[in-house]
């Protein structure tokens, strides 16, 4: 089993365009290795029209650079798609890292913090929003892939980096981080979650779990929490993805699903670092259309067999062995629907109608 990454592929005079939201654009596909494209579950989802090869560059970057991939400013995508080539950055040979900008996304401070972990400062960060030609461009093989998990040699790399990424002592709260953590979405129910999650959160809180809002912490603190915790329960979503920066964790992880087969997306990323468990019967889940009639990340999810979540939490020792109260769960669903719709009476009525069908 290889413990070192394969060498990058170098290409000369590569034309690179910014991406639109569909991942049309990026580096000229006719010039680059296949692994330089954007993949999801092993299938390329980016496109580059042959006619675009003749696009005159508005900028030329001389020297040698590392290709960073599409810069979609979304926490989960940053950690699963964007950083997976940065292990290959070498300031001795690279003038910087180039990222094609994705339409509609603005770079924020937390983006620079994550990229900075790999020794890349703001002078070495090139976010390309216009046609650009790069004299020499290195394409490193992605160290991880969405739904595929990390390469073994990447875990070795992360093990070596762990000391560099150690959390400064003064940033640890007094008494340290909690050992039993719940990473939920009850504070952002309007952005989509499992209706009834507030019941799960209360049951876990009563059992000693601390609800953590990860957005309140820097990336190093989030990494430290996930590395040092004993148990982490999380609602399916991006909150657990700082684990992509860890080679291992002392925690066991428990996922509350929001869609059918969601474990197929998260298990490959978590199991190389720590035990993974799914809570509940995901086949009894339905993800409902949002207010624009589409099934997206902000959709509400409902489960017809909520008792399976309770049974799993009891079996795995997360909560005491008490009877499941369907009426209490239903009351939590009603409260979550109101929070999801932000109290809009018409939307509450429409969503409840969908749930009861």
Coordinates of C-alpha atoms in Angstrom, one line a residue:
X1 CA 0.0 0.0 0.0
X2 CA 1.5 3.3 -1.1
X3 CA 2.5 5.7 1.7
X4 CA 3.5 8.5 -0.6
X5 CA 1.3 10.3 -3.2
X6 CA 2.0 9.9 -6.9
X7 CA 3.9 12.8 -8.6
X8 CA 1.8 15.5 -10.2
X9 CA 1.2 15.8 -13.9
X10 CA 2.7 19.0 -15.4
X11 CA 1.1 20.7 -18.4
X12 CA 2.3 23.8 -20.2
X13 CA 0.4 26.8 -21.4
X14 CA -2.9 25.7 -19.9
X15 CA -5.9 27.9 -20.7
X16 CA -8.2 28.2 -17.7
X17 CA -11.7 29.8 -17.6
X18 CA -13.9 30.6 -14.5
X19 CA -16.7 28.1 -13.9
X20 CA -20.4 28.7 -14.0
X21 CA -22.6 27.1 -11.4
X22 CA -22.9 23.9 -13.6
X23 CA -19.1 23.5 -13.7
X24 CA -18.9 24.6 -17.3
X25 CA -15.4 26.0 -17.8
X26 CA -12.3 25.4 -15.8
X27 CA -9.0 24.2 -17.3
X28 CA -9.1 23.2 -20.9
X29 CA -10.1 19.6 -20.8
X30 CA -8.2 18.8 -23.9
X31 CA -4.9 19.8 -22.2
X32 CA -5.1 18.2 -18.8
X33 CA -5.0 14.7 -17.2
X34 CA -8.4 13.1 -16.5
X35 CA -8.0 13.5 -12.8
X36 CA -8.0 17.3 -13.2
X37 CA -11.7 17.3 -13.9
X38 CA -14.5 17.6 -11.3
X39 CA -16.1 14.3 -10.3
X40 CA -19.0 13.1 -8.2
X41 CA -19.3 9.4 -7.4
X42 CA -16.7 8.7 -10.1
X43 CA -18.6 10.5 -12.9
X44 CA -17.2 13.7 -14.4
X45 CA -19.7 16.6 -14.0
X46 CA -17.7 19.4 -15.6
X47 CA -17.8 20.5 -19.2
X48 CA -15.5 22.5 -21.6
X49 CA -16.7 23.3 -25.1
X50 CA -14.1 22.6 -27.8
X51 CA -14.7 26.1 -29.2
X52 CA -13.5 27.6 -25.9
X53 CA -10.0 26.5 -26.7
X54 CA -9.6 29.5 -28.9
X55 CA -10.6 32.0 -26.1
X56 CA -7.9 34.6 -25.9
X57 CA -6.4 34.9 -22.4
X58 CA -6.9 38.2 -20.6
X59 CA -4.1 37.3 -18.3
X60 CA -0.9 35.2 -18.5
X61 CA 0.8 33.8 -15.4
X62 CA 4.4 33.0 -15.9
X63 CA 6.2 30.3 -13.9
X64 CA 4.9 27.1 -12.3
X65 CA 1.7 26.8 -10.3
X66 CA -0.4 24.1 -8.6
X67 CA -3.9 23.6 -9.7
X68 CA -6.3 23.8 -6.8
X69 CA -9.6 22.9 -8.4
X70 CA -12.9 24.8 -8.5
X71 CA -13.4 27.3 -5.7
X72 CA -17.0 26.8 -4.7
X73 CA -17.4 28.8 -1.5
X74 CA -19.4 26.3 0.5
X75 CA -18.1 24.7 3.7
X76 CA -18.7 21.1 2.7
X77 CA -17.5 21.5 -0.9
X78 CA -14.4 23.3 0.3
X79 CA -13.4 20.4 2.5
X80 CA -14.4 17.6 0.2
X81 CA -13.6 19.0 -3.2
X82 CA -11.3 22.0 -3.0
X83 CA -8.5 21.1 -0.6
X84 CA -7.8 17.6 -1.9
X85 CA -4.9 18.7 -4.1
X86 CA -3.2 21.2 -1.8
X87 CA -1.0 18.5 -0.2
X88 CA 1.2 18.9 -3.3
X89 CA 1.9 22.6 -2.8
X90 CA 5.7 23.3 -2.6
X91 CA 6.7 26.9 -2.2
X92 CA 10.2 26.0 -3.5
X93 CA 8.8 25.2 -6.9
X94 CA 5.3 26.8 -7.0
X95 CA 4.6 30.5 -7.3
X96 CA 1.2 29.8 -6.0
X97 CA -2.1 27.8 -6.3
X98 CA -4.7 28.7 -9.0
X99 CA -8.4 28.2 -8.4
X100 CA -11.1 28.8 -11.1
X101 CA -13.7 30.9 -9.5
X102 CA -17.2 29.4 -9.5
X103 CA -19.9 31.9 -10.5
X104 CA -21.8 33.6 -7.7
X105 CA -19.4 32.8 -4.8
X106 CA -17.3 35.4 -3.0
X107 CA -14.2 34.4 -1.1
X108 CA -14.5 34.8 2.7
X109 CA -12.0 34.8 5.5
X110 CA -12.7 31.2 6.5
X111 CA -11.8 30.1 3.0
X112 CA -8.4 31.7 3.4
X113 CA -8.0 30.1 6.9
X114 CA -8.6 26.6 5.5
X115 CA -6.3 27.1 2.5
X116 CA -3.7 28.6 4.8
X117 CA -3.4 25.4 6.7
X118 CA -1.4 24.1 3.7
X119 CA 1.1 26.9 3.9
X120 CA -0.5 29.0 1.2
X121 CA -0.6 32.7 2.0
X122 CA -2.8 35.3 0.3
X123 CA 0.0 36.3 -2.1
X124 CA 0.2 32.7 -3.3
X125 CA -3.6 32.4 -3.7
X126 CA -4.8 33.1 -7.3
X127 CA -8.6 33.0 -7.8
X128 CA -9.2 33.3 -11.5
X129 CA -12.3 35.1 -12.6
X130 CA -11.3 35.7 -16.3
X131 CA -9.6 33.6 -19.0
X132 CA -6.0 33.0 -18.0
X133 CA -3.1 31.1 -19.5
X134 CA -0.6 29.5 -17.0
X135 CA 2.9 28.7 -18.3
X136 CA 3.3 25.5 -16.2
X137 CA 0.5 24.0 -14.2
X138 CA 0.9 20.9 -11.9
X139 CA -2.2 18.6 -11.5
X140 CA -1.9 16.6 -8.3
X141 CA -4.1 13.6 -8.0
X142 CA -7.1 14.2 -5.7
X143 CA -6.3 12.8 -2.2
X144 CA -10.0 12.2 -1.5
X145 CA -13.2 12.1 -3.5
X146 CA -16.9 12.8 -2.6
X147 CA -18.4 9.5 -1.5
X148 CA -15.0 7.7 -1.9
X149 CA -13.0 8.8 1.1
X150 CA -9.3 9.5 1.6
X151 CA -6.4 7.7 -0.1
X152 CA -4.2 5.8 2.4
X153 CA -1.2 7.9 1.6
X154 CA -3.3 11.0 2.4
X155 CA -3.9 9.8 5.9
X156 CA -0.2 9.4 6.3
X157 CA 0.3 13.0 5.1
X158 CA -2.4 14.3 7.6
X159 CA -0.7 12.4 10.4
X160 CA 2.5 14.3 9.7
X161 CA 0.6 17.6 9.5
X162 CA -1.2 17.1 12.8
X163 CA 1.6 18.7 14.8
X164 CA 1.6 21.8 12.6
X165 CA -2.2 22.1 12.9
X166 CA -2.3 21.7 16.7
X167 CA -4.8 24.0 18.4
X168 CA -3.3 26.9 20.3
X169 CA -3.9 26.4 24.0
X170 CA -5.4 29.9 24.5
X171 CA -8.2 29.1 22.1
X172 CA -9.5 26.1 24.0
X173 CA -12.5 27.1 26.2
X174 CA -12.0 26.8 30.0
X175 CA -12.6 23.2 30.9
X176 CA -11.9 22.0 27.4
X177 CA -14.2 21.0 24.6
X178 CA -17.1 18.6 25.5
X179 CA -16.5 14.9 25.0
X180 CA -20.1 14.2 23.8
X181 CA -21.1 16.5 21.0
X182 CA -24.3 17.0 19.1
X183 CA -23.8 18.8 15.7
X184 CA -27.3 19.6 14.7
X185 CA -29.3 22.0 12.4
X186 CA -31.9 23.2 14.8
X187 CA -30.4 26.7 14.6
X188 CA -30.8 26.7 10.8
X189 CA -34.0 24.7 10.3
X190 CA -35.0 27.2 7.6
X191 CA -32.1 25.8 5.6
X192 CA -33.4 22.3 5.7
X193 CA -33.3 19.4 8.2
X194 CA -35.2 16.5 9.6
X195 CA -38.5 17.7 11.0
X196 CA -38.5 16.4 14.6
X197 CA -34.8 17.0 15.1
X198 CA -35.5 19.3 18.0
X199 CA -36.9 16.1 19.8
X200 CA -33.6 14.3 19.1
X201 CA -31.5 17.2 20.4
X202 CA -33.5 17.4 23.6
X203 CA -33.1 13.7 24.2
X204 CA -29.3 13.9 23.7
X205 CA -29.0 17.1 25.8
X206 CA -30.8 15.3 28.6
X207 CA -28.3 12.5 28.3
X208 CA -25.3 14.8 28.7
X209 CA -24.5 15.7 25.1
X210 CA -23.6 19.3 24.4
X211 CA -25.1 21.0 21.4
X212 CA -22.4 22.8 19.4
X213 CA -22.8 25.4 16.7
X214 CA -19.7 24.9 14.7
X215 CA -20.0 28.2 12.9
X216 CA -19.0 29.9 16.2
X217 CA -15.5 28.3 16.1
X218 CA -12.5 28.6 13.8
X219 CA -11.5 25.6 11.7
X220 CA -8.7 24.5 14.1
X221 CA -11.1 24.5 17.0
X222 CA -13.6 22.4 15.0
X223 CA -10.8 20.0 14.1
X224 CA -9.8 19.7 17.8
X225 CA -13.3 19.0 18.8
X226 CA -13.7 16.2 16.3
X227 CA -10.3 14.7 17.1
X228 CA -10.7 14.7 20.9
X229 CA -14.4 13.9 21.3
X230 CA -15.7 10.6 22.7
X231 CA -19.0 10.6 20.8
X232 CA -20.3 12.8 18.0
X233 CA -23.9 12.8 16.9
X234 CA -24.5 14.8 13.8
X235 CA -27.4 15.6 11.5
X236 CA -26.4 14.7 7.9
X237 CA -24.7 17.8 6.6
X238 CA -21.4 19.7 6.3
X239 CA -20.8 20.2 10.1
X240 CA -18.8 16.9 10.3
X241 CA -16.5 17.6 7.3
X242 CA -13.6 19.1 9.2
X243 CA -12.8 15.5 9.7
X244 CA -11.3 15.7 6.2
X245 CA -8.4 17.5 7.8
X246 CA -7.8 14.7 10.4
X247 CA -6.0 11.4 10.0
X248 CA -7.9 9.9 12.9
X249 CA -10.3 10.7 15.8
X250 CA -10.9 9.2 19.2
X251 CA -14.6 9.6 18.6
X252 CA -17.4 7.3 17.4
X253 CA -19.7 9.1 15.0
X254 CA -23.5 8.7 14.7
X255 CA -25.4 10.2 11.8
X256 CA -29.0 11.3 11.8
X257 CA -30.0 10.8 8.1
X258 CA -31.9 13.4 6.1
X259 CA -32.3 11.3 2.9
X260 CA -32.2 7.8 1.8
X261 CA -28.7 6.3 1.3
X262 CA -27.1 9.4 2.8
X263 CA -24.7 7.1 4.7
X264 CA -23.1 6.2 1.3
X265 CA -21.9 9.7 1.1
X266 CA -20.5 10.1 4.6
X267 CA -19.4 6.6 5.7
X268 CA -16.4 6.5 3.3
X269 CA -15.0 9.7 4.8
X270 CA -15.6 8.9 8.4
X271 CA -14.8 5.2 8.8
X272 CA -11.1 5.5 8.0
X273 CA -10.9 7.9 11.0
X274 CA -13.4 6.4 13.5
X275 CA -16.4 4.1 13.9
X276 CA -19.5 5.2 12.0
X277 CA -23.2 4.4 12.8
X278 CA -26.4 5.5 11.2
X279 CA -29.4 6.3 13.5
X280 CA -32.8 5.1 12.2
X281 CA -34.4 3.6 9.1
X282 CA -33.4 5.9 6.2
X283 CA -35.7 4.0 3.9
X284 CA -38.7 5.5 5.8
X285 CA -37.4 9.0 5.0
X286 CA -38.9 11.4 2.5
X287 CA -37.2 14.6 1.3
X288 CA -39.9 17.1 0.4
X289 CA -39.8 19.8 -2.3
X290 CA -38.7 23.3 -1.0
X291 CA -40.8 26.4 -1.5
X292 CA -39.6 26.6 -5.2
X293 CA -40.8 23.0 -5.8
X294 CA -37.3 21.5 -5.9
X295 CA -35.5 18.8 -3.9
X296 CA -32.4 20.6 -2.6
X297 CA -30.2 20.9 0.5
X298 CA -32.8 23.3 2.0
X299 CA -35.6 20.8 1.7
X300 CA -37.4 19.5 4.8
X301 CA -37.2 15.8 5.5
X302 CA -39.7 13.6 7.3
X303 CA -39.5 10.1 8.7
X304 CA -42.4 7.7 8.9
X305 CA -40.7 5.5 11.5
X306 CA -39.1 7.9 14.0
X307 CA -39.1 5.2 16.6
X308 CA -36.2 3.6 14.7
X309 CA -34.0 6.6 15.6
X310 CA -35.0 6.2 19.3
X311 CA -34.3 2.5 19.2
X312 CA -30.8 3.0 17.7
X313 CA -29.9 5.7 20.2
X314 CA -31.0 3.4 23.1
X315 CA -29.1 0.3 21.6
X316 CA -25.9 2.3 21.1
X317 CA -26.1 3.8 24.6
X318 CA -26.7 7.4 23.6
X319 CA -29.9 7.8 25.6
X320 CA -31.6 5.9 28.4
X321 CA -33.9 3.0 27.7
X322 CA -37.2 4.8 28.0
X323 CA -40.4 4.3 25.9
X324 CA -40.7 6.2 22.7
X325 CA -43.5 8.8 22.9
X326 CA -44.9 9.4 19.4
X327 CA -47.0 12.3 20.5
X328 CA -44.0 14.2 21.9
X329 CA -42.2 13.6 18.7
X330 CA -45.1 14.8 16.6
X331 CA -45.2 18.0 18.7
X332 CA -41.5 18.5 17.9
X333 CA -42.3 18.0 14.2
X334 CA -45.0 20.7 14.4
X335 CA -42.5 23.1 16.1
X336 CA -39.8 22.4 13.5
X337 CA -42.2 23.0 10.6
X338 CA -42.9 26.4 12.0
X339 CA -39.2 27.2 12.4
X340 CA -38.4 25.8 8.9
X341 CA -41.1 28.1 7.4
X342 CA -40.2 30.9 9.7
X343 CA -43.8 31.0 10.9
X344 CA -45.3 31.7 7.5
X345 CA -48.9 30.4 8.0
X346 CA -49.5 29.5 4.4
X347 CA -46.2 27.6 4.1
X348 CA -46.8 25.9 7.4
X349 CA -50.1 24.6 6.1
X350 CA -48.6 23.6 2.7
X351 CA -45.7 21.7 4.4
X352 CA -48.0 19.9 6.9
X353 CA -50.2 18.9 4.0
X354 CA -47.2 17.3 2.2
X355 CA -46.1 15.6 5.4
X356 CA -49.5 14.1 6.0
X357 CA -50.0 12.7 2.5

